[in-house]
PDB file of C-alpha atoms in Angstrom:
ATOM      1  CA  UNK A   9      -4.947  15.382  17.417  1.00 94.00           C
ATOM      2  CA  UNK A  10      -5.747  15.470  14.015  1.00 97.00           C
ATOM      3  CA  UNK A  11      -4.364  15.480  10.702  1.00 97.00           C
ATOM      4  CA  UNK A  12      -5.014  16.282   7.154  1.00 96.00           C
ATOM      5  CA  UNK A  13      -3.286  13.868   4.577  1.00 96.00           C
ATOM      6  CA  UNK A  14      -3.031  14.597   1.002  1.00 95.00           C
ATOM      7  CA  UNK A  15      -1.219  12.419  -1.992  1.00 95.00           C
ATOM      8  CA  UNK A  16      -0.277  14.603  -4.739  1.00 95.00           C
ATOM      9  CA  UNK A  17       1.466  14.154  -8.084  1.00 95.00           C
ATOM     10  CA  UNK A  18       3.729  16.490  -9.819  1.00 96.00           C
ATOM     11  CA  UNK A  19       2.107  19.183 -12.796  1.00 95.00           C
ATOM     12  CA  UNK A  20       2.403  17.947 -15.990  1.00 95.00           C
ATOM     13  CA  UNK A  21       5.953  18.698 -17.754  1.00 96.00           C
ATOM     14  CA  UNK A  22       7.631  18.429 -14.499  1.00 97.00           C
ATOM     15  CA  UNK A  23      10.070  15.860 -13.510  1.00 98.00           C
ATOM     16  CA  UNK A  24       9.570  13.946 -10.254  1.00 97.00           C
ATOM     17  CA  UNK A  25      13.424  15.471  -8.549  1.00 98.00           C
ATOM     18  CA  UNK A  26      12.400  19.173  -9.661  1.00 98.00           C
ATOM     19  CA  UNK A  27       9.138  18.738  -7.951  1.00 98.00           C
ATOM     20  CA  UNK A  28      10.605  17.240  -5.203  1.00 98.00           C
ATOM     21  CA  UNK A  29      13.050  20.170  -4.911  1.00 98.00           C
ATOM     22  CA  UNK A  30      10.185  23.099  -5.054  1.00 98.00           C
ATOM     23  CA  UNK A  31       7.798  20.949  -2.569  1.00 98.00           C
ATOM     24  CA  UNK A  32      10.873  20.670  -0.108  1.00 98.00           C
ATOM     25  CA  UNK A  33      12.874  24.003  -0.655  1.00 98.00           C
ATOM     26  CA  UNK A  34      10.495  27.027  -2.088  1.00 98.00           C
ATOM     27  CA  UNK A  35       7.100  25.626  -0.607  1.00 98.00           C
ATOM     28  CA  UNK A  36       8.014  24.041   2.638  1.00 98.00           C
ATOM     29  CA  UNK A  37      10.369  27.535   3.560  1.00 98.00           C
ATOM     30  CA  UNK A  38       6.734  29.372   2.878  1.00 98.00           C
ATOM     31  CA  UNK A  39       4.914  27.511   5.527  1.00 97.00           C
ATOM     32  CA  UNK A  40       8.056  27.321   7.611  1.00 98.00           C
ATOM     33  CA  UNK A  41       7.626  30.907   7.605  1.00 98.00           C
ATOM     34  CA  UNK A  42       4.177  31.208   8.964  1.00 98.00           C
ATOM     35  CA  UNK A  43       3.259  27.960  10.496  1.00 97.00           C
ATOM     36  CA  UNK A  44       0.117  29.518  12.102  1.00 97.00           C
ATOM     37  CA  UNK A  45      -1.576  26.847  14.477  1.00 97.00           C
ATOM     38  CA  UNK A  46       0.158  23.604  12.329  1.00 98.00           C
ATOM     39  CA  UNK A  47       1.537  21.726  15.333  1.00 97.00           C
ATOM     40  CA  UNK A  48       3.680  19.547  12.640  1.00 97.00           C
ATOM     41  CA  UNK A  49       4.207  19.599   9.088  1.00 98.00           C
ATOM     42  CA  UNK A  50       5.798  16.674   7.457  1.00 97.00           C
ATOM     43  CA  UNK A  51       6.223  16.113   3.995  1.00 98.00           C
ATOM     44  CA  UNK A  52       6.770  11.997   2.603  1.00 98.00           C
ATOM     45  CA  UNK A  53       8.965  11.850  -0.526  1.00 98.00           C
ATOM     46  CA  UNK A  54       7.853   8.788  -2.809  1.00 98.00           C
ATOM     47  CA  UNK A  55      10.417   6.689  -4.447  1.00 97.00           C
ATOM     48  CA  UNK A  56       8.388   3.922  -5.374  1.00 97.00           C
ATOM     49  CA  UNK A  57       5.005   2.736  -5.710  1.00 95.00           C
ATOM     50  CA  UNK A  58       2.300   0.218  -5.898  1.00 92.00           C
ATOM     51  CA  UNK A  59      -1.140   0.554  -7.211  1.00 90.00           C
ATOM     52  CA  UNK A  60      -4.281  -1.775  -7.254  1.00 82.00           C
ATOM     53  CA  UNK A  61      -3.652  -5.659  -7.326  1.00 78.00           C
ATOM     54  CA  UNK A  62      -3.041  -7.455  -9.558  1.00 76.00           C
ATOM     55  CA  UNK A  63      -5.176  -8.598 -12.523  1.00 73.00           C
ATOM     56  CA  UNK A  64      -7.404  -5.488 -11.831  1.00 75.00           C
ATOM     57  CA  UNK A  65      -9.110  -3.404 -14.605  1.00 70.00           C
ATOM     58  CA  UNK A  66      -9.651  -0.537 -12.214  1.00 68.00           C
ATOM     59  CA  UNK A  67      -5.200  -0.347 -12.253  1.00 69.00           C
ATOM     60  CA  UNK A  68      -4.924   1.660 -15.923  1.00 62.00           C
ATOM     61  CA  UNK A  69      -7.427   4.683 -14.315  1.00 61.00           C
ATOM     62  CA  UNK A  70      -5.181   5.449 -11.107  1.00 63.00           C
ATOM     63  CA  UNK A  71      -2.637   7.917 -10.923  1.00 71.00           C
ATOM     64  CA  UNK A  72       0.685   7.827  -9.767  1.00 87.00           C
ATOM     65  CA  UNK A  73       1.955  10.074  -6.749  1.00 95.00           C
ATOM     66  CA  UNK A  74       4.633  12.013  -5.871  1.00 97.00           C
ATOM     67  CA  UNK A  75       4.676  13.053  -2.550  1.00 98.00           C
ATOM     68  CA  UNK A  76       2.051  12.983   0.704  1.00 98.00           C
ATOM     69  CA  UNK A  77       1.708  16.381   2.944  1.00 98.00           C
ATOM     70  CA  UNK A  78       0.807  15.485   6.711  1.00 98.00           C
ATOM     71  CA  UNK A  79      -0.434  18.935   8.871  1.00 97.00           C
ATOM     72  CA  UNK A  80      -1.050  17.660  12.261  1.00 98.00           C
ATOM     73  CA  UNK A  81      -3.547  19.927  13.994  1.00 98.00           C
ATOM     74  CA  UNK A  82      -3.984  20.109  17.932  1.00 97.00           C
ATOM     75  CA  UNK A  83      -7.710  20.242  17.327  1.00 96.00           C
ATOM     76  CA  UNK A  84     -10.300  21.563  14.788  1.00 95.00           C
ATOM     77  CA  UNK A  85     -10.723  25.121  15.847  1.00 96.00           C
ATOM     78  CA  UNK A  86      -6.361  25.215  15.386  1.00 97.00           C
ATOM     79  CA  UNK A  87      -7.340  23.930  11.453  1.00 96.00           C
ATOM     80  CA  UNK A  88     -10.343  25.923  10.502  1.00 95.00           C
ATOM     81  CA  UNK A  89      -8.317  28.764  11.469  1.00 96.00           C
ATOM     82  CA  UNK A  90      -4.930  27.930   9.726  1.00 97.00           C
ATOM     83  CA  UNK A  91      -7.116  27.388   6.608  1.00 94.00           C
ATOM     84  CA  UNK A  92      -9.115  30.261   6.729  1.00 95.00           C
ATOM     85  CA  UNK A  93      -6.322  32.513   7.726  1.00 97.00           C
ATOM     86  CA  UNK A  94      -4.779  35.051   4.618  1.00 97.00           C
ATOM     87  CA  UNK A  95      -1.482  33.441   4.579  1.00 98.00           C
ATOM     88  CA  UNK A  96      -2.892  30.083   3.798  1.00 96.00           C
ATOM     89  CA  UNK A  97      -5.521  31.603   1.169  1.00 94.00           C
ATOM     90  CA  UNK A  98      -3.211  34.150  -0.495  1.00 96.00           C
ATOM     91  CA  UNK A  99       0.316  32.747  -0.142  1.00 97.00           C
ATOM     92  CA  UNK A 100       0.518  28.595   0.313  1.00 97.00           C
ATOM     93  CA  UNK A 101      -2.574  27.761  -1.230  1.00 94.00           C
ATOM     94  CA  UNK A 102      -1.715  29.488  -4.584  1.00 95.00           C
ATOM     95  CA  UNK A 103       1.911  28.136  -4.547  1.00 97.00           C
ATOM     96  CA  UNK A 104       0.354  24.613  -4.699  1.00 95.00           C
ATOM     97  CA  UNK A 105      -0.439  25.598  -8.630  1.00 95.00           C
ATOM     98  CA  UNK A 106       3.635  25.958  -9.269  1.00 97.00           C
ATOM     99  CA  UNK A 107       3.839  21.971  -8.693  1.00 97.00           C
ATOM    100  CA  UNK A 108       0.778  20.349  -7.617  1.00 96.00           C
ATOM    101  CA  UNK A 109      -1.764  19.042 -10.119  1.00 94.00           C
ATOM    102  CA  UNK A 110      -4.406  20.188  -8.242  1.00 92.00           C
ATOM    103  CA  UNK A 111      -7.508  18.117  -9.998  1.00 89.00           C
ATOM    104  CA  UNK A 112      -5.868  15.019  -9.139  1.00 90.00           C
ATOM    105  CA  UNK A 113      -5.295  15.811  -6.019  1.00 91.00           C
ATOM    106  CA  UNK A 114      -6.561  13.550  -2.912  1.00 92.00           C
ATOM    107  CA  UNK A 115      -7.352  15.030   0.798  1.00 93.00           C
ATOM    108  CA  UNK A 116      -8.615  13.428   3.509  1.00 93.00           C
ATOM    109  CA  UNK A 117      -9.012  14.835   7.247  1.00 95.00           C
ATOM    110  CA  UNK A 118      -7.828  11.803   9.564  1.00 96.00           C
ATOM    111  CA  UNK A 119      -7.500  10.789  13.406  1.00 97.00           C
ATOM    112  CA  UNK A 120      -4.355   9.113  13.776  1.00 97.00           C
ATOM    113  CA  UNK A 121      -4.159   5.873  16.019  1.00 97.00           C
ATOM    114  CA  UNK A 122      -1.218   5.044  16.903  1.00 97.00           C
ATOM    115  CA  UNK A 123      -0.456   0.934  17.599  1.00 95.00           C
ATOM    116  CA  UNK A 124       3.218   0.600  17.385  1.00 94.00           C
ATOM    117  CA  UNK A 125       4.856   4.121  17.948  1.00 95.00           C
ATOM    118  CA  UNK A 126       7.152   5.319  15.210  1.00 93.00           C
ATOM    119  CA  UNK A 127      10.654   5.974  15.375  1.00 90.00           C
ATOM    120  CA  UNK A 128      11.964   8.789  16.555  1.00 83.00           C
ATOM    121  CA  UNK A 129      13.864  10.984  13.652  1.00 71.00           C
ATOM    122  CA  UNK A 130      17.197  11.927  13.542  1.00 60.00           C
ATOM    123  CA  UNK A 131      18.997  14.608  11.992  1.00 50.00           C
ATOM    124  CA  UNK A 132      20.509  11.406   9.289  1.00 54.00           C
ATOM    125  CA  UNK A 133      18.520   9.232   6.718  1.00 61.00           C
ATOM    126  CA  UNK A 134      15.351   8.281   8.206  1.00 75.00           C
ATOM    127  CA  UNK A 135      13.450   4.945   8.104  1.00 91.00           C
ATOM    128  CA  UNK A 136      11.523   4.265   5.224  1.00 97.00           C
ATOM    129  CA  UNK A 137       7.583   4.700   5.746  1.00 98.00           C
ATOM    130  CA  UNK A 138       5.128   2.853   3.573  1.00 98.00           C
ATOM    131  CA  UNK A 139       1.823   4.680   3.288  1.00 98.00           C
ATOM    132  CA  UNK A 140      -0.876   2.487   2.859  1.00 97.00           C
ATOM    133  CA  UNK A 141      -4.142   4.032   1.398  1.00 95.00           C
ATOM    134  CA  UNK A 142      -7.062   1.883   1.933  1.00 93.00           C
ATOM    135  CA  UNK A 143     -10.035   2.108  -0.258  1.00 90.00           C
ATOM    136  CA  UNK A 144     -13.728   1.808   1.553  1.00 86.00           C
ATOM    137  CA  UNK A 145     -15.404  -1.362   0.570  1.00 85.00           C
ATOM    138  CA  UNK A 146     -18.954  -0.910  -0.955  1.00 82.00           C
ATOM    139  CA  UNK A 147     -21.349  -1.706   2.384  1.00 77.00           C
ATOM    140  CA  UNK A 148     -19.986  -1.535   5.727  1.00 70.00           C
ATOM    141  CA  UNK A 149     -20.106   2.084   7.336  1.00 76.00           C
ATOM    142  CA  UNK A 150     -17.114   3.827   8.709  1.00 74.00           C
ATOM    143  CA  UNK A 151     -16.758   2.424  12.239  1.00 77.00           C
ATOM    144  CA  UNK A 152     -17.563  -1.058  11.187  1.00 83.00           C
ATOM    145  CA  UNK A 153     -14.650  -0.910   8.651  1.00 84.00           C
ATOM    146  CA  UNK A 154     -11.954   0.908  11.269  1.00 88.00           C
ATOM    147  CA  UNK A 155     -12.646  -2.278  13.397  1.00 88.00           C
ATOM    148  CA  UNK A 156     -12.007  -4.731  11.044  1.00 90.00           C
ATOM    149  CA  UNK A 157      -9.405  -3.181   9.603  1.00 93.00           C
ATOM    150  CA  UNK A 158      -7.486  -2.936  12.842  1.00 93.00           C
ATOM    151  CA  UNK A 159      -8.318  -6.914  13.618  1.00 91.00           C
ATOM    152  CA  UNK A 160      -6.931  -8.074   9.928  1.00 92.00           C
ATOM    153  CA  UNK A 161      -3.967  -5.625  11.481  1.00 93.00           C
ATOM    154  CA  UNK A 162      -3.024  -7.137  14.240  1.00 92.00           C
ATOM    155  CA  UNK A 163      -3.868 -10.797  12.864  1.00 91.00           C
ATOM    156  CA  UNK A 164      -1.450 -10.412   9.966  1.00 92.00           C
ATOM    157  CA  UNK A 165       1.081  -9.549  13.072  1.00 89.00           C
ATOM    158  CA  UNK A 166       0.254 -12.471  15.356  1.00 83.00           C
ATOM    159  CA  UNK A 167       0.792 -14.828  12.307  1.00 78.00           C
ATOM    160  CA  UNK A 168       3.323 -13.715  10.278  1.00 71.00           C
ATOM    161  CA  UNK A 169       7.311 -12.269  11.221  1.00 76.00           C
ATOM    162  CA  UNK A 170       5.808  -8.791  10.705  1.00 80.00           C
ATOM    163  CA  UNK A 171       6.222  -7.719  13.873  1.00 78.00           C
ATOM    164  CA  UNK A 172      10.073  -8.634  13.934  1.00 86.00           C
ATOM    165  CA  UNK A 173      10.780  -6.175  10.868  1.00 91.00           C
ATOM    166  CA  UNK A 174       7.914  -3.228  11.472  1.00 94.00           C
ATOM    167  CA  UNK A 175       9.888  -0.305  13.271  1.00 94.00           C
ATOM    168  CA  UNK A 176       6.002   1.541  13.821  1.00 96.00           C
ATOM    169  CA  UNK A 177       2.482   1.352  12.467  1.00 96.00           C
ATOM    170  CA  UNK A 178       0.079   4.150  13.161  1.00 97.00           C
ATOM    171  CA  UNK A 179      -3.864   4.273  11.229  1.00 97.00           C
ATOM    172  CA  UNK A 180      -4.729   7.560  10.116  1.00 97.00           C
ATOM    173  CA  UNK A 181      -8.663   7.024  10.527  1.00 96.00           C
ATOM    174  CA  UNK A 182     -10.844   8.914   7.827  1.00 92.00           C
ATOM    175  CA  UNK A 183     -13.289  11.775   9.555  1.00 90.00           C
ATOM    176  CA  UNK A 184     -15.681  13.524   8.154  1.00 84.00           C
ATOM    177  CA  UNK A 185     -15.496  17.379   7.799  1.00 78.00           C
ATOM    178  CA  UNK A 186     -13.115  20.080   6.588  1.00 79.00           C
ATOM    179  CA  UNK A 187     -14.168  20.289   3.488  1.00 80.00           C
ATOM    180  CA  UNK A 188     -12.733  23.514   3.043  1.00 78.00           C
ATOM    181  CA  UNK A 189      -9.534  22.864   3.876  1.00 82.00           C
ATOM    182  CA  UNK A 190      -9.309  19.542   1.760  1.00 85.00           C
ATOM    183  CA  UNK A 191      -9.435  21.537  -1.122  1.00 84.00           C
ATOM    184  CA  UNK A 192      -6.732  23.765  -0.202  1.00 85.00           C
ATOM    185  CA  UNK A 193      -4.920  21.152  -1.823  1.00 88.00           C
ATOM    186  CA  UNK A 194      -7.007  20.577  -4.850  1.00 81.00           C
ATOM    187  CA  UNK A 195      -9.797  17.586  -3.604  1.00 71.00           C
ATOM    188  CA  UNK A 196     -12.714  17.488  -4.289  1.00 69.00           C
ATOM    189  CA  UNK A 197     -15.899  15.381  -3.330  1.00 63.00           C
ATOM    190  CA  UNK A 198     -15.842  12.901  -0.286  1.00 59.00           C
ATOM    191  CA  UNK A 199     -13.114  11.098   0.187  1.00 65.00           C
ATOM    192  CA  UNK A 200     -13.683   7.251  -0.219  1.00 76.00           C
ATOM    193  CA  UNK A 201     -10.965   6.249   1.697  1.00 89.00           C
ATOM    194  CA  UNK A 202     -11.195   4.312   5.472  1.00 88.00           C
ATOM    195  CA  UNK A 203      -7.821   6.177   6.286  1.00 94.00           C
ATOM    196  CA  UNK A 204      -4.177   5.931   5.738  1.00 97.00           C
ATOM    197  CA  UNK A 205      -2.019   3.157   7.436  1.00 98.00           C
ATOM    198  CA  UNK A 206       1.736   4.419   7.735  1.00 98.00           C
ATOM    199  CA  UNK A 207       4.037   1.457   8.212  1.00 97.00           C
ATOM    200  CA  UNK A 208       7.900   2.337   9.259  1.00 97.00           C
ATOM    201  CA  UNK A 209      11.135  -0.077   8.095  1.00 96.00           C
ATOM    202  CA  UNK A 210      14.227  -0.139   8.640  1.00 95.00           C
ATOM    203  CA  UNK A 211      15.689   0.231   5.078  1.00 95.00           C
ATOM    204  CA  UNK A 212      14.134   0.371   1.120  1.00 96.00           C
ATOM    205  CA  UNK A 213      15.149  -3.479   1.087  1.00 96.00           C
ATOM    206  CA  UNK A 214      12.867  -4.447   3.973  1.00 95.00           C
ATOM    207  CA  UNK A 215      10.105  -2.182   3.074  1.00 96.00           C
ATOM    208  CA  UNK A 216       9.901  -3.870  -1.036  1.00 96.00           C
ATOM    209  CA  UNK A 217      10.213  -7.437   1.008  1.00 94.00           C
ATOM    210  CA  UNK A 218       7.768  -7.249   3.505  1.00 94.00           C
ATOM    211  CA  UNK A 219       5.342  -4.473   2.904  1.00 96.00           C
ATOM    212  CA  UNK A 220       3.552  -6.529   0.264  1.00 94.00           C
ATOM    213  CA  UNK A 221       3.635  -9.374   1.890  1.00 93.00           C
ATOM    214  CA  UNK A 222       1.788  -7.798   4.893  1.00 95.00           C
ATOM    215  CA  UNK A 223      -0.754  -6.393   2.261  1.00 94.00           C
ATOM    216  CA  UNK A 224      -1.428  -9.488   0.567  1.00 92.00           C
ATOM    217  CA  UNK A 225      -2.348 -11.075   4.286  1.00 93.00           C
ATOM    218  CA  UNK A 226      -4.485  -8.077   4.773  1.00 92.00           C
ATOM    219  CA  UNK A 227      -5.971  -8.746   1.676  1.00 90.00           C
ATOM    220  CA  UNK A 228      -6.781 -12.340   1.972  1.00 90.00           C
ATOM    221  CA  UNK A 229      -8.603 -11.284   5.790  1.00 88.00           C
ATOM    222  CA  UNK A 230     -10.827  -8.431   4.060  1.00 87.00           C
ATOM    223  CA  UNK A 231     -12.155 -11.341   1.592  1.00 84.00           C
ATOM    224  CA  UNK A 232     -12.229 -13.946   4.538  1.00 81.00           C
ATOM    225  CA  UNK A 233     -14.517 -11.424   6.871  1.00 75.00           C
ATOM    226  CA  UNK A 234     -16.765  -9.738   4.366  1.00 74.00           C
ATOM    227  CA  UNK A 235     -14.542  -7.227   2.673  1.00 83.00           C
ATOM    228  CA  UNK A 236     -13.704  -4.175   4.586  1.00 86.00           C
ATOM    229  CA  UNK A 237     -11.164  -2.511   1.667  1.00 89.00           C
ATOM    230  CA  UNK A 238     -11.478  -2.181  -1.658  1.00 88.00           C
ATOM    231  CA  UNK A 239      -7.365  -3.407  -2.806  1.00 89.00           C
ATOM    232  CA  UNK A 240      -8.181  -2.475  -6.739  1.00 87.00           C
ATOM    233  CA  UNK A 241      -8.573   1.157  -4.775  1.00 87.00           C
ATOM    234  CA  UNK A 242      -6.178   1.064  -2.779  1.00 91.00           C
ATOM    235  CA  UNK A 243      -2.540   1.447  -3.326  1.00 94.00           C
ATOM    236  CA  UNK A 244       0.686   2.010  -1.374  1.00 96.00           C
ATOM    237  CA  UNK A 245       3.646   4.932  -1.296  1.00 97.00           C
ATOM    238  CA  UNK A 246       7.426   4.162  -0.411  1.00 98.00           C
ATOM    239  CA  UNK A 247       8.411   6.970   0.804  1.00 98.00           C
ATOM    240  CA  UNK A 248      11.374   8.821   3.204  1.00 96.00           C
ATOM    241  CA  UNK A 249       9.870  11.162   5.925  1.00 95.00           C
ATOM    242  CA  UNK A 250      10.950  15.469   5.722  1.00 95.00           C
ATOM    243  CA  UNK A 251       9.937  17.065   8.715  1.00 95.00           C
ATOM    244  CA  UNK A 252       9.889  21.056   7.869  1.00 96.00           C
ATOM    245  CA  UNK A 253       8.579  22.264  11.140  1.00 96.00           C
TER     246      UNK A 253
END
């Protein structure tokens, strides 16, 4: 399985409930239309946010986001040819101009590993997912990090009441490749990012509680083990789960 991520923020001159509105009703019926080989397409609505850490220059030159687009993707033959295919190049990919600003725009093609499972959705309000995007340290190459990052994980569990309030955690591990279809959605360059961890609560409450608690553990273990994440990069989305197909 894989899937491409991408955090988004709205065009300039649009407010964050119209965008919201377009992503969900006028975009997502387009792909809903045509899902080609997209095995899943899920689309996490932010209603808060958290950037950098505090004290950190690097904070006034990141963006805010809006929204994060999962496609999950049986394999990479099923992408390259959803991407490639007219419908994607003539249809979705030039909606994304109507409310995506595309320059700011940041893709990444992932493996997900899953280490709690999710919850499964229901047709009422779903559980709140924090999406935690972790910033490569300067040094350590890609598998090194994914290790260590995983450790500090399950460390921060074992010592802390964590694991008594998170519903699901699942790693979306950066991969190289798809260049192409990363910027479909307006990315450009390679990404810098280890991957995307996407934490699940129970409620907005529990999420704003815990979630930076668990990052300021995870914190403290990069700078105890040699730094694996960069948390002036990094930053984290509140968001509530759509799934449009």
């Amino acid at each position: 399985m894989l899937t491409l991520i991408a955090a988004i923020r709205r065009r300039p001159g649009m407010t964050h409930q119209a965008f919201l509105h377009y992503l969900h009703h006028v975009h997502g019926s387009l792909a809903a239309a045509n899902p080609l080989r997209i095995r899943r397409y899920v689309q996490n609505h932010v209603f808060d946010a958290s950037f950098g850490s505090e004290g950190d220059l690097t904070y006034l030159t990141e963006f805010g986001r809006d929204s994060v687009t999962e496609l999950h993707f049986e394999n990479m033959e099923a992408l390259t040819a959803t991407m490639s295919d007219p419908y994607s190049r003539e249809v979705i990919g030039p909606d994304g101009a109507h409310f995506n600003d595309l320059p700011s725009a940041l893709a990444l093609l992932t493996r997900p590993a899953v280490l709690i499972a999710p919850p499964a959705s229901d047709a009422g309000e779903s559980h709140v997912k924090v999406l935690h995007f972790v910033h490569k340290a300067e040094g350590p190459g890609r598998d090194d990090v994914t290790e260590r990052w995983q450790a500090a994980h399950e460390e921060v569990l074992n010592a802390e009441s964590q694991d008594k309030v998170l519903r699901g955690y699942v790693q979306h591990r950066q991969m190289p490749g798809a260049e192409r279809a990363l910027r479909h959605f307006g990315a450009a360059g390679e990404p810098a990012y280890t991957g995307v961890a996407a934490l699940y609560y129970d409620s907005p409450e529990e999420a704003l509680t815990h979630f930076p608690s668990y990052e300021r553990s995870l914190r403290e273990l990069s700078a105890g083990i040699g730094d694996f994440y960069d948390p002036s990069r990094s930053f984290a989305l509140y968001s509530r789960e759509v799934t449009v197909f």
